[in-house]
Coordinates of N, CA and C in Angstrom, one line a residue:
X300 N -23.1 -8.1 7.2 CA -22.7 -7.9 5.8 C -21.2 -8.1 5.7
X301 N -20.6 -8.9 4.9 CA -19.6 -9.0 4.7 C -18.5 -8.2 4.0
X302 N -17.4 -7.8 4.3 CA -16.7 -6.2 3.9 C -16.7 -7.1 2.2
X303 N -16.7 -5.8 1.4 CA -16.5 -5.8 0.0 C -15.0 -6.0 -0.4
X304 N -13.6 -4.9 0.5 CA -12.6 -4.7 0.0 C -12.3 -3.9 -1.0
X305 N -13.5 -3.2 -2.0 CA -13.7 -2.7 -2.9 C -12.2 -1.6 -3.2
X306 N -13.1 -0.6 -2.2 CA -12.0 0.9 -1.8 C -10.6 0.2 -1.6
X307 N -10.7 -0.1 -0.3 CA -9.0 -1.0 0.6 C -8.5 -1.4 -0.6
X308 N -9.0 -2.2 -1.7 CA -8.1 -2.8 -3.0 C -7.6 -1.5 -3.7
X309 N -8.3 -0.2 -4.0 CA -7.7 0.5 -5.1 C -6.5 1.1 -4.2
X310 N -7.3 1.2 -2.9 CA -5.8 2.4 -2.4 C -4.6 1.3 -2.3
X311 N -4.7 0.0 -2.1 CA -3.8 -1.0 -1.7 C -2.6 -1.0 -2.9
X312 N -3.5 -1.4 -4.2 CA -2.8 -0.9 -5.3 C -2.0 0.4 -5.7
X313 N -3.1 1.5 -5.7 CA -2.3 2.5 -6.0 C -0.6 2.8 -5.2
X314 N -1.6 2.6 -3.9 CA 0.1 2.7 -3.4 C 1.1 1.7 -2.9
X315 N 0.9 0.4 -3.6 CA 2.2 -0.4 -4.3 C 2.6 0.4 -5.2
X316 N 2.0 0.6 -6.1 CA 2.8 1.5 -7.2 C 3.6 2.4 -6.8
X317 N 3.1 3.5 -5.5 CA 4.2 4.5 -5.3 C 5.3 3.7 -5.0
X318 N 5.4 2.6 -4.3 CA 6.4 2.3 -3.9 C 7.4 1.9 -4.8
X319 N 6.7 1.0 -6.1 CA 7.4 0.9 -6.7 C 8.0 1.6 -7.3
X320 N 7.5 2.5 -7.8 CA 8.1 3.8 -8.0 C 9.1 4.7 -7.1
X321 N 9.2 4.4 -5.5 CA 10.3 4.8 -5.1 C 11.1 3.9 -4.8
X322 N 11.0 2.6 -5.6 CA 11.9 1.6 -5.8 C 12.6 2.1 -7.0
X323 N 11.8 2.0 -8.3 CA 12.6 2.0 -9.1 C 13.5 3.4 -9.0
X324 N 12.7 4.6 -8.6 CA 13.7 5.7 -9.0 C 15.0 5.9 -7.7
X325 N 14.9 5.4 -6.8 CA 16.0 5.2 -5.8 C 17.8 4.0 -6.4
X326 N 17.2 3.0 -6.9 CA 18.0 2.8 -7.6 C 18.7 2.6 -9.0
X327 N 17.8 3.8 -9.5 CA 18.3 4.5 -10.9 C 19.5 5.3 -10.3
X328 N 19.0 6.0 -9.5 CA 20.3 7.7 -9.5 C 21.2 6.7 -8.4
X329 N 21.6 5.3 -7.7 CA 23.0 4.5 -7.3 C 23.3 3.4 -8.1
X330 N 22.5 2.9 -9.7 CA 23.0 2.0 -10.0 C 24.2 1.7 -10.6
X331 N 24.9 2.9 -11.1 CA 26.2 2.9 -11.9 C 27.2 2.7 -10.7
X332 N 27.1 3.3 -9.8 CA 28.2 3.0 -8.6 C 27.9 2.1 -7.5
X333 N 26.8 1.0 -7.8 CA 26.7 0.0 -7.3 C 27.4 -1.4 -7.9
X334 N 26.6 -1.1 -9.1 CA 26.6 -2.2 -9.9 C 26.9 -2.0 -11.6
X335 N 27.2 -1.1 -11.6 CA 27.8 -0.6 -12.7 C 28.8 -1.1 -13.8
X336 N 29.3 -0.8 -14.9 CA 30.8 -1.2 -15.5 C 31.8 -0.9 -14.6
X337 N 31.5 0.1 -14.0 CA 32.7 0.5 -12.7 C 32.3 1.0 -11.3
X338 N 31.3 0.0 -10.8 CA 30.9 0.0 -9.8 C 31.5 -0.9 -9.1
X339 N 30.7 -1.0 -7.7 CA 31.5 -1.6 -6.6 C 31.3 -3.6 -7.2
X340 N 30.3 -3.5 -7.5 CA 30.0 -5.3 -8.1 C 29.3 -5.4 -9.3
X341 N 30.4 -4.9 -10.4 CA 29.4 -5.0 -11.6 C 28.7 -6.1 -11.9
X342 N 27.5 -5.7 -12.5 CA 26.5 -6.9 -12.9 C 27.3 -7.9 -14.5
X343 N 28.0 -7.2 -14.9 CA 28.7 -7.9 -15.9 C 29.5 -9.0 -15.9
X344 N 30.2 -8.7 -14.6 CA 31.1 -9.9 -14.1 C 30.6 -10.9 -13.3
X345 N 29.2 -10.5 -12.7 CA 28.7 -11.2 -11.6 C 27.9 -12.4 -12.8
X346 N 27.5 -12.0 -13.8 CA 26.6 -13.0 -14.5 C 27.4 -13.7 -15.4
X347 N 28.5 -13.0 -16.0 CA 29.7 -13.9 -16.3 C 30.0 -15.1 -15.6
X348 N 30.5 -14.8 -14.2 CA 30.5 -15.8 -13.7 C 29.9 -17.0 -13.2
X349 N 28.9 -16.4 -12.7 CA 27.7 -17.4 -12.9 C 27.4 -18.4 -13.7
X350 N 27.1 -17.8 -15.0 CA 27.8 -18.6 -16.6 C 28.9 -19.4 -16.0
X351 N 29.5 -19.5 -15.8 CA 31.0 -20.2 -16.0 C 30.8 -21.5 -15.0
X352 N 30.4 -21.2 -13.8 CA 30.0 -22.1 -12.4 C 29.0 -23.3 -12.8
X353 N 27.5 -22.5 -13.1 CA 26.6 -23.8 -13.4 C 26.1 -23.7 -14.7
X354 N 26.9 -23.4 -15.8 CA 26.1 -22.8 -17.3 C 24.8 -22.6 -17.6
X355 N 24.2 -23.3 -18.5 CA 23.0 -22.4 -18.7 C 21.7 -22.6 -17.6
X356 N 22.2 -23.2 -16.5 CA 21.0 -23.5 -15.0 C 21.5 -21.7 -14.8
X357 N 22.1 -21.1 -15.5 CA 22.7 -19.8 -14.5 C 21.2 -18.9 -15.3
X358 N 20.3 -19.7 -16.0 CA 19.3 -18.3 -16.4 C 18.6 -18.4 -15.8
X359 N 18.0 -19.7 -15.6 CA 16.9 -20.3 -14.7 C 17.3 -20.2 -13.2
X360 N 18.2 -19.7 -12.7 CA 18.6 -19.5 -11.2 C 18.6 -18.1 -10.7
X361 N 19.0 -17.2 -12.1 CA 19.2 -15.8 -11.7 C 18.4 -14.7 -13.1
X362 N 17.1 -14.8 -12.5 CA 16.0 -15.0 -13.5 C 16.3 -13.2 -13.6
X363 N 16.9 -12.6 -14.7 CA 16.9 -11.4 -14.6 C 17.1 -10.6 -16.1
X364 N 16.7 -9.5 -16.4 CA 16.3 -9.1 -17.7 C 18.3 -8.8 -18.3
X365 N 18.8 -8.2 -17.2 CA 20.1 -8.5 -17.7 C 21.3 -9.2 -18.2
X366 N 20.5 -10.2 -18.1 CA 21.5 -11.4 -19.2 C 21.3 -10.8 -20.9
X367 N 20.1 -10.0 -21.1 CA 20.1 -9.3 -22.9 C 21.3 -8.7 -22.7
X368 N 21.5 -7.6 -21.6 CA 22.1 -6.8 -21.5 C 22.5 -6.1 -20.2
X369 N 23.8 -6.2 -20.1 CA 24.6 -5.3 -18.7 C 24.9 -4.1 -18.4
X370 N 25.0 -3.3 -19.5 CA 25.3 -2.5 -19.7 C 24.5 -1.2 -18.6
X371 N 25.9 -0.3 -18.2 CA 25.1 1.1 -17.3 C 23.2 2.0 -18.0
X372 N 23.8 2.5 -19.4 CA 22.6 2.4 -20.6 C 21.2 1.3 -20.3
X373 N 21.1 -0.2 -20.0 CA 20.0 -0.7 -19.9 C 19.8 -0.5 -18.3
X374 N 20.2 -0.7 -17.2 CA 19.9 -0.5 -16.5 C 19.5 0.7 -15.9
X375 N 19.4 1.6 -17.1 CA 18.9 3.2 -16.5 C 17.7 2.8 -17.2
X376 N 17.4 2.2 -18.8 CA 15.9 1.9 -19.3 C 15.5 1.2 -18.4
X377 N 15.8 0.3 -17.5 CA 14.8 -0.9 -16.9 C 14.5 0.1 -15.8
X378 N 15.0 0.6 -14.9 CA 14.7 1.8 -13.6 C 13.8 2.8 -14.6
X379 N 13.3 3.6 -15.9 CA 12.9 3.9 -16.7 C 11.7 3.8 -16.7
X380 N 11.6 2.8 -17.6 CA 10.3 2.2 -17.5 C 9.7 1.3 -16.2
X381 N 10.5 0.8 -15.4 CA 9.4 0.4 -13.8 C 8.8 2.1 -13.4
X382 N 9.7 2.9 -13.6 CA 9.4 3.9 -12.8 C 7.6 4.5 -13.6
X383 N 7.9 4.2 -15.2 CA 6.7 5.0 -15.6 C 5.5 3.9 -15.9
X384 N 5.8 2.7 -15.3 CA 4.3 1.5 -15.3 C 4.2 1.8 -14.3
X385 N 4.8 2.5 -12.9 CA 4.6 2.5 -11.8 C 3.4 3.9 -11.6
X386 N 3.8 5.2 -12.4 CA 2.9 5.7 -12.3 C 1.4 5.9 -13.4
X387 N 1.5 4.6 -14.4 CA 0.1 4.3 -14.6 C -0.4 3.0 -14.2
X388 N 0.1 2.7 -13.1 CA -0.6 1.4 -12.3 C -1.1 2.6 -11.2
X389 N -0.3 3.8 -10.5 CA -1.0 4.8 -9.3 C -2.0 5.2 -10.0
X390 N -2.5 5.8 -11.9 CA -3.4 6.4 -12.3 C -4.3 5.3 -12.6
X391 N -4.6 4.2 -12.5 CA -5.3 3.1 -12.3 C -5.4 2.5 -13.8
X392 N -4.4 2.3 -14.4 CA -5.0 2.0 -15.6 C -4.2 0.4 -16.0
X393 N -4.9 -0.2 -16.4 CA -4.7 -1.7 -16.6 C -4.0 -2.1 -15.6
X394 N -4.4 -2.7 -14.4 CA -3.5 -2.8 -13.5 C -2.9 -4.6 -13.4
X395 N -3.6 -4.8 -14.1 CA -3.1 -6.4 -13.5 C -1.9 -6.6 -14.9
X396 N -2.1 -5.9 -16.1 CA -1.0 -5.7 -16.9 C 0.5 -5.1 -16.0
X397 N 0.3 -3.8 -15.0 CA 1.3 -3.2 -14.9 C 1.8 -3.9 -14.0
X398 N 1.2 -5.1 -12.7 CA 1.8 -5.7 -11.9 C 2.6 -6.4 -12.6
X399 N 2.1 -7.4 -13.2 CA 2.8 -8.4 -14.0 C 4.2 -7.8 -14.5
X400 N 4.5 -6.9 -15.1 CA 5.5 -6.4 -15.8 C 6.0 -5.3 -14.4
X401 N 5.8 -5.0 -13.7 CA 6.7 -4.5 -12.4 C 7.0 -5.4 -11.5
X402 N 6.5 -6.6 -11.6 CA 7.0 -7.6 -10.8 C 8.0 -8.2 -11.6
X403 N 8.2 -8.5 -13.2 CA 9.2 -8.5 -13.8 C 10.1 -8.1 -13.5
X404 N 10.0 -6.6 -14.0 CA 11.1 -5.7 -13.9 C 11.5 -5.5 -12.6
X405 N 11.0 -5.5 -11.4 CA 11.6 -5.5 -9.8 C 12.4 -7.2 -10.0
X406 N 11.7 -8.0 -10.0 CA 12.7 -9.3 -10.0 C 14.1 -8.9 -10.6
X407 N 14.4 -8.2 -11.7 CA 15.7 -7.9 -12.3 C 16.6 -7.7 -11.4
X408 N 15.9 -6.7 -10.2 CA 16.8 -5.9 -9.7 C 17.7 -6.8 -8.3
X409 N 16.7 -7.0 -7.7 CA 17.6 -8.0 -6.8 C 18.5 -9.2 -6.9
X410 N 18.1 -9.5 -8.5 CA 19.1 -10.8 -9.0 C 20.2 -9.8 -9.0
X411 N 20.1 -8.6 -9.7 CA 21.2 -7.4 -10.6 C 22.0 -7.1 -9.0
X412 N 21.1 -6.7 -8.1 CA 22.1 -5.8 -7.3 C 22.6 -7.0 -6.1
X413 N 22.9 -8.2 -6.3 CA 23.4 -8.7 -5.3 C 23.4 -8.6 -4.5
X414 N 24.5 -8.6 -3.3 CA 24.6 -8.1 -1.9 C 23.7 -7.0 -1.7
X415 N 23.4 -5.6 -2.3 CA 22.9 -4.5 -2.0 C 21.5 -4.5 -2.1
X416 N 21.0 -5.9 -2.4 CA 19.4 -6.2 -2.4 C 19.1 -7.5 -1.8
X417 N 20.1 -7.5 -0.6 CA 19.8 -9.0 0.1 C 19.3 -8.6 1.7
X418 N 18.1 -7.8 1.7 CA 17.5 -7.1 2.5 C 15.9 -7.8 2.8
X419 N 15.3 -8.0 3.8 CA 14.0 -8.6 3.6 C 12.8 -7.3 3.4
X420 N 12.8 -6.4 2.9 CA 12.0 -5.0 2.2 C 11.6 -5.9 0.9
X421 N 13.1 -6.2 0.2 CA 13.5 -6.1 -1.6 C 12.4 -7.5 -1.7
X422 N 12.2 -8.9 -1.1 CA 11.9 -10.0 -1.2 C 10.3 -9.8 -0.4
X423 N 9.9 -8.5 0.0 CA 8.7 -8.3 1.3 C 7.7 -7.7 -0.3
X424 N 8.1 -6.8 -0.7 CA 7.9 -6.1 -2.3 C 7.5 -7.3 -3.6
X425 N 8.2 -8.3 -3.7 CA 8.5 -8.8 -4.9 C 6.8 -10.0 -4.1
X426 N 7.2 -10.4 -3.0 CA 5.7 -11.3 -2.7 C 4.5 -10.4 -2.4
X427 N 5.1 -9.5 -2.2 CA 3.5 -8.5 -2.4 C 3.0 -8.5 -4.0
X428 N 3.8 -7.9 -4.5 CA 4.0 -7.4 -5.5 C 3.2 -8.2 -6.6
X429 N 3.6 -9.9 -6.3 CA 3.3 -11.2 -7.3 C 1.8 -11.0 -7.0
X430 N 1.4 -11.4 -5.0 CA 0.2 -11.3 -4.5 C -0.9 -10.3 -5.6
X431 N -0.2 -9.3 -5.0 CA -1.2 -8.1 -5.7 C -1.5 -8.5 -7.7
X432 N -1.0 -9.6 -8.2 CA -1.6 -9.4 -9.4 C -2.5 -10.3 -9.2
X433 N -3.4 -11.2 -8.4 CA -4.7 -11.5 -8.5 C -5.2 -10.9 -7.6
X434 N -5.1 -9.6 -7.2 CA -5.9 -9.1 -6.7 C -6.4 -7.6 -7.2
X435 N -5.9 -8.0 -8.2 CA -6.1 -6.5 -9.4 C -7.4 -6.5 -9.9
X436 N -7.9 -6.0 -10.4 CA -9.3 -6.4 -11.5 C -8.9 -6.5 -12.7
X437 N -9.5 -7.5 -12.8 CA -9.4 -7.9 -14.4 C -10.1 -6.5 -15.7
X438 N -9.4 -5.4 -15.7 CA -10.0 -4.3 -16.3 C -8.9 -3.2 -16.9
X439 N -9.2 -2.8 -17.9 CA -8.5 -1.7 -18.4 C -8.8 -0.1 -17.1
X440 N -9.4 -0.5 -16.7 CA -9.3 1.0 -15.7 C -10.2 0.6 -14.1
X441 N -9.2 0.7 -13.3 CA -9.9 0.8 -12.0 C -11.1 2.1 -11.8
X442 N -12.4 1.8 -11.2 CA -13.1 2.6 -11.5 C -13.8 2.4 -9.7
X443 N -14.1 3.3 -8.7 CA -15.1 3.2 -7.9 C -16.1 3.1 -8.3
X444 N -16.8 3.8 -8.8 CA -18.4 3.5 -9.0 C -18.7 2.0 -9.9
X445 N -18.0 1.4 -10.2 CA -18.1 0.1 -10.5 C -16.8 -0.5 -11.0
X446 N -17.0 -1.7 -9.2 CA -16.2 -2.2 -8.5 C -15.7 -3.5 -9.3
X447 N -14.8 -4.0 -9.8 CA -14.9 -5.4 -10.5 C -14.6 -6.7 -9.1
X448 N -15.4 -7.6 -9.7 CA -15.3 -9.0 -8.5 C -13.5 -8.8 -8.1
X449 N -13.9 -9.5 -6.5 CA -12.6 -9.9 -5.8 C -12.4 -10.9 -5.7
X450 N -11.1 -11.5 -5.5 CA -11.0 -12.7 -5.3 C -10.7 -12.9 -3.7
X451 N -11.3 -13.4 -3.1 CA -11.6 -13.7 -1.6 C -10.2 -14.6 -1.2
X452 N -9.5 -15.5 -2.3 CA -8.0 -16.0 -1.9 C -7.1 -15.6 -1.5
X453 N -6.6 -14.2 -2.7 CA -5.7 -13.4 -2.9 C -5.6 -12.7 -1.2
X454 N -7.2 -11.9 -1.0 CA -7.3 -11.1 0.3 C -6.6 -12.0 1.3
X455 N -7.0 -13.4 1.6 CA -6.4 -14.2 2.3 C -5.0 -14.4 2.7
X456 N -4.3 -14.3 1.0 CA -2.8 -15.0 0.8 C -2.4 -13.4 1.1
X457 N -2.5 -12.1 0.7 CA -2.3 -10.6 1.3 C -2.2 -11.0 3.1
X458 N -2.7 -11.4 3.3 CA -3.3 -11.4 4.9 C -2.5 -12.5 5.7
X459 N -2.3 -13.5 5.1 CA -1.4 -14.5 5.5 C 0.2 -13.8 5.2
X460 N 0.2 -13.2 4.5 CA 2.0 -12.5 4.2 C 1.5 -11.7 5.6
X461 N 1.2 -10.9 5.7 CA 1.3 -9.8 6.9 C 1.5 -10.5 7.8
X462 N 0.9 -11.9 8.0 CA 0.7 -12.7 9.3 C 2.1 -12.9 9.6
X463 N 2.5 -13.9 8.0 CA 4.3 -14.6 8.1 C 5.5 -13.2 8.2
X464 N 5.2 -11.7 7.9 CA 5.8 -11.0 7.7 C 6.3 -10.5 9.8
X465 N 5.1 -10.6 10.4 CA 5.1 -10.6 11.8 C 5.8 -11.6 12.6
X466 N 5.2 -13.0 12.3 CA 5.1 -14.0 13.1 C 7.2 -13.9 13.1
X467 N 7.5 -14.2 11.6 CA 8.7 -15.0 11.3 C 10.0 -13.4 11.9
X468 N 9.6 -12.4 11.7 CA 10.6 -10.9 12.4 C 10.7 -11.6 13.7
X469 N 9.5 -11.9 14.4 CA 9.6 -12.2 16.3 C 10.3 -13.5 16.1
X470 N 10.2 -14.6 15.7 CA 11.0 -15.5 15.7 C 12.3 -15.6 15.9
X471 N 12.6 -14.6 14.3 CA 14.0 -14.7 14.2 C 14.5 -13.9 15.5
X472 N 14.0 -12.8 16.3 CA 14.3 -12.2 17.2 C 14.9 -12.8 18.4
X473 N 13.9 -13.3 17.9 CA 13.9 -14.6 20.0 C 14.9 -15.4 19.7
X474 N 14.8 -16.2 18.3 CA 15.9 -17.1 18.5 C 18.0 -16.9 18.2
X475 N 17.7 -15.4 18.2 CA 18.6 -15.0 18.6 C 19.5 -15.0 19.6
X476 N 18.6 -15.5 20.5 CA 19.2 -15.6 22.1 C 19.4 -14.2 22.9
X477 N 19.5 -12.8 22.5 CA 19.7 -12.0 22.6 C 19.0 -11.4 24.1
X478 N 19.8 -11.4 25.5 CA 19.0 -11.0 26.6 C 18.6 -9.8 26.7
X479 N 18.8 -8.6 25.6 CA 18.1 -7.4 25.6 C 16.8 -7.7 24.8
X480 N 16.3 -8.7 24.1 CA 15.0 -9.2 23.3 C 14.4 -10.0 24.6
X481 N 14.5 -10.7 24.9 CA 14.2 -11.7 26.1 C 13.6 -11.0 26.9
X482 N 14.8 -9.8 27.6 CA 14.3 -8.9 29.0 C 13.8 -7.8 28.9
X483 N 13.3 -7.7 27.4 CA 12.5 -6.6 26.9 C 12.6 -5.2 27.1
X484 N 14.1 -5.3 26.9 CA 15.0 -3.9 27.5 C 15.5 -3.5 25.8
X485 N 15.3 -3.9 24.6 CA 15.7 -3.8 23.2 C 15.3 -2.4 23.0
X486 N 13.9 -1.7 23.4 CA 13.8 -0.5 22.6 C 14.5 0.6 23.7
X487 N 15.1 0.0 24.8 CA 16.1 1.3 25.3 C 16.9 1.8 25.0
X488 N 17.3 0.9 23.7 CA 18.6 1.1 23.1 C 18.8 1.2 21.8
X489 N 17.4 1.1 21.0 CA 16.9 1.2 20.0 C 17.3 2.8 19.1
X490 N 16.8 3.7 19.7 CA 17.0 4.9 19.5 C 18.5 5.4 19.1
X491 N 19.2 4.6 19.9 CA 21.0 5.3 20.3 C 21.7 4.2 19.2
X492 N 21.0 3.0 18.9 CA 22.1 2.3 18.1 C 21.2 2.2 16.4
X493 N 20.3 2.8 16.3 CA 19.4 2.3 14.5 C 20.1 3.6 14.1
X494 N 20.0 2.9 12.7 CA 20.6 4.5 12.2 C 18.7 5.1 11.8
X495 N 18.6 6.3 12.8 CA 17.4 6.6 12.2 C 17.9 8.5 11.7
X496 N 17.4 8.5 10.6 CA 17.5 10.0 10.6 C 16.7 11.2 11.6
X497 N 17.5 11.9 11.8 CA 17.8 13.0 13.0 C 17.4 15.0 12.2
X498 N 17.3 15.3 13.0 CA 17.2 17.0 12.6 C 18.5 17.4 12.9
X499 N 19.3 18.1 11.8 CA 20.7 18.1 12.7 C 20.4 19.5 13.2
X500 N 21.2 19.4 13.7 CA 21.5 20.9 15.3 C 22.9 21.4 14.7
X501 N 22.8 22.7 15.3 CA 24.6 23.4 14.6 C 24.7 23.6 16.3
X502 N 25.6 23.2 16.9 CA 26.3 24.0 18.0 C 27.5 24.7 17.7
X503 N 27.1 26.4 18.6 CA 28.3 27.4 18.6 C 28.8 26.8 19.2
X504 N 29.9 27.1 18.6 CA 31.7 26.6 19.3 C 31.7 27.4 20.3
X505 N 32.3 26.6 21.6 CA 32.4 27.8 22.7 C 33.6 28.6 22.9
X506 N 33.7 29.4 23.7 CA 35.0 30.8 23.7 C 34.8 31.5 23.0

């Protein structure tokens, strides 16, 4: 019998959306002091200039909701509203509507935040993200007890990203040259140099 994907699709969905959701609300409460009117790389000056370099190729290059508007004020609406399609795409409701328009609104962000979204997570999200709207159901409400058709592609092109998401990390690793990847001595050192969060400890001062 051939798997359905039925279940795997709603939870797959639902929790893109959480993520999205701790996408959007993680860079609501840093965007004024990232990219702010008085942040470290305001988006105001960044699209100005852009303007100025290649004119109007600068919309079609830097496809982002903020050319309406720069301002600290829209960028707390756009973090706003991803955050609240994010949680009626988790309550299952019109979902191939909510992808479409959180894959919008996430595309904003990485054009907006420059350097501070030039991460392979922000671009790992946005090709999920597109993926996952043919693999939504075509329906005003995700429902178990009646499953809407799948598209057997989408599961494919999902499944081929996990492939390229694996294949192309070890690549870039190896071709690093790096003799702690090579001699497979990398995770000895792994622990002492990632910044991973820790339990902190208080030590008494001695004497």
């Amino acid at each position: 019998r051939r798997p359905t994907y039925f279940a795997a699709r709603g939870w797959f969905l639902r929790c893109l959306g959480v993520i999205y959701l701790i996408a959007f609300l993680s860079f609501w409460v840093q965007a004024d002091g990232l990219i702010g009117a008085h942040g470290v790389l305001p988006i105001a000056q960044f699209l100005d200039g852009a303007h100025q370099q290649v004119g109007n190729d600068a919309y079609r290059l830097l496809p982002t909701f903020c050319w309406f508007n720069a301002s600290d004020a829209f960028l707390h609406f756009l973090c706003a509203v991803g955050a609240a399609i994010s949680v009626i795409l988790i309550v299952g409701l019109a979902p191939v509507l909510c992808l479409v328009l959180l894959f919008a609104l996430y595309l904003s962000l990485p054009i907006a935040g420059q350097d501070f979204y030039s991460f392979q997570w922000d671009i790992l999200l946005l090709e999920t993200g597109f993926l996952a709207i043919f693999l939504a159901p075509w329906r005003w409400r995700m429902r178990a007890d009646a499953p809407a058709p799948l598209s057997r592609l989408s599961v494919f092109l999902l499944q081929f990203l996990l492939f390229k998401l694996i294949f192309l990390s070890v690549v870039v690793k190896l071709t690093s040259c790096d003799p702690s990847l090579w001699n497979l001595i990398a995770l000895d050192y792994h622990s002492l140099t990632d910044t991973l969060p820790t339990v902190p400890r208080f030590v008494a001062p001695s004497g």
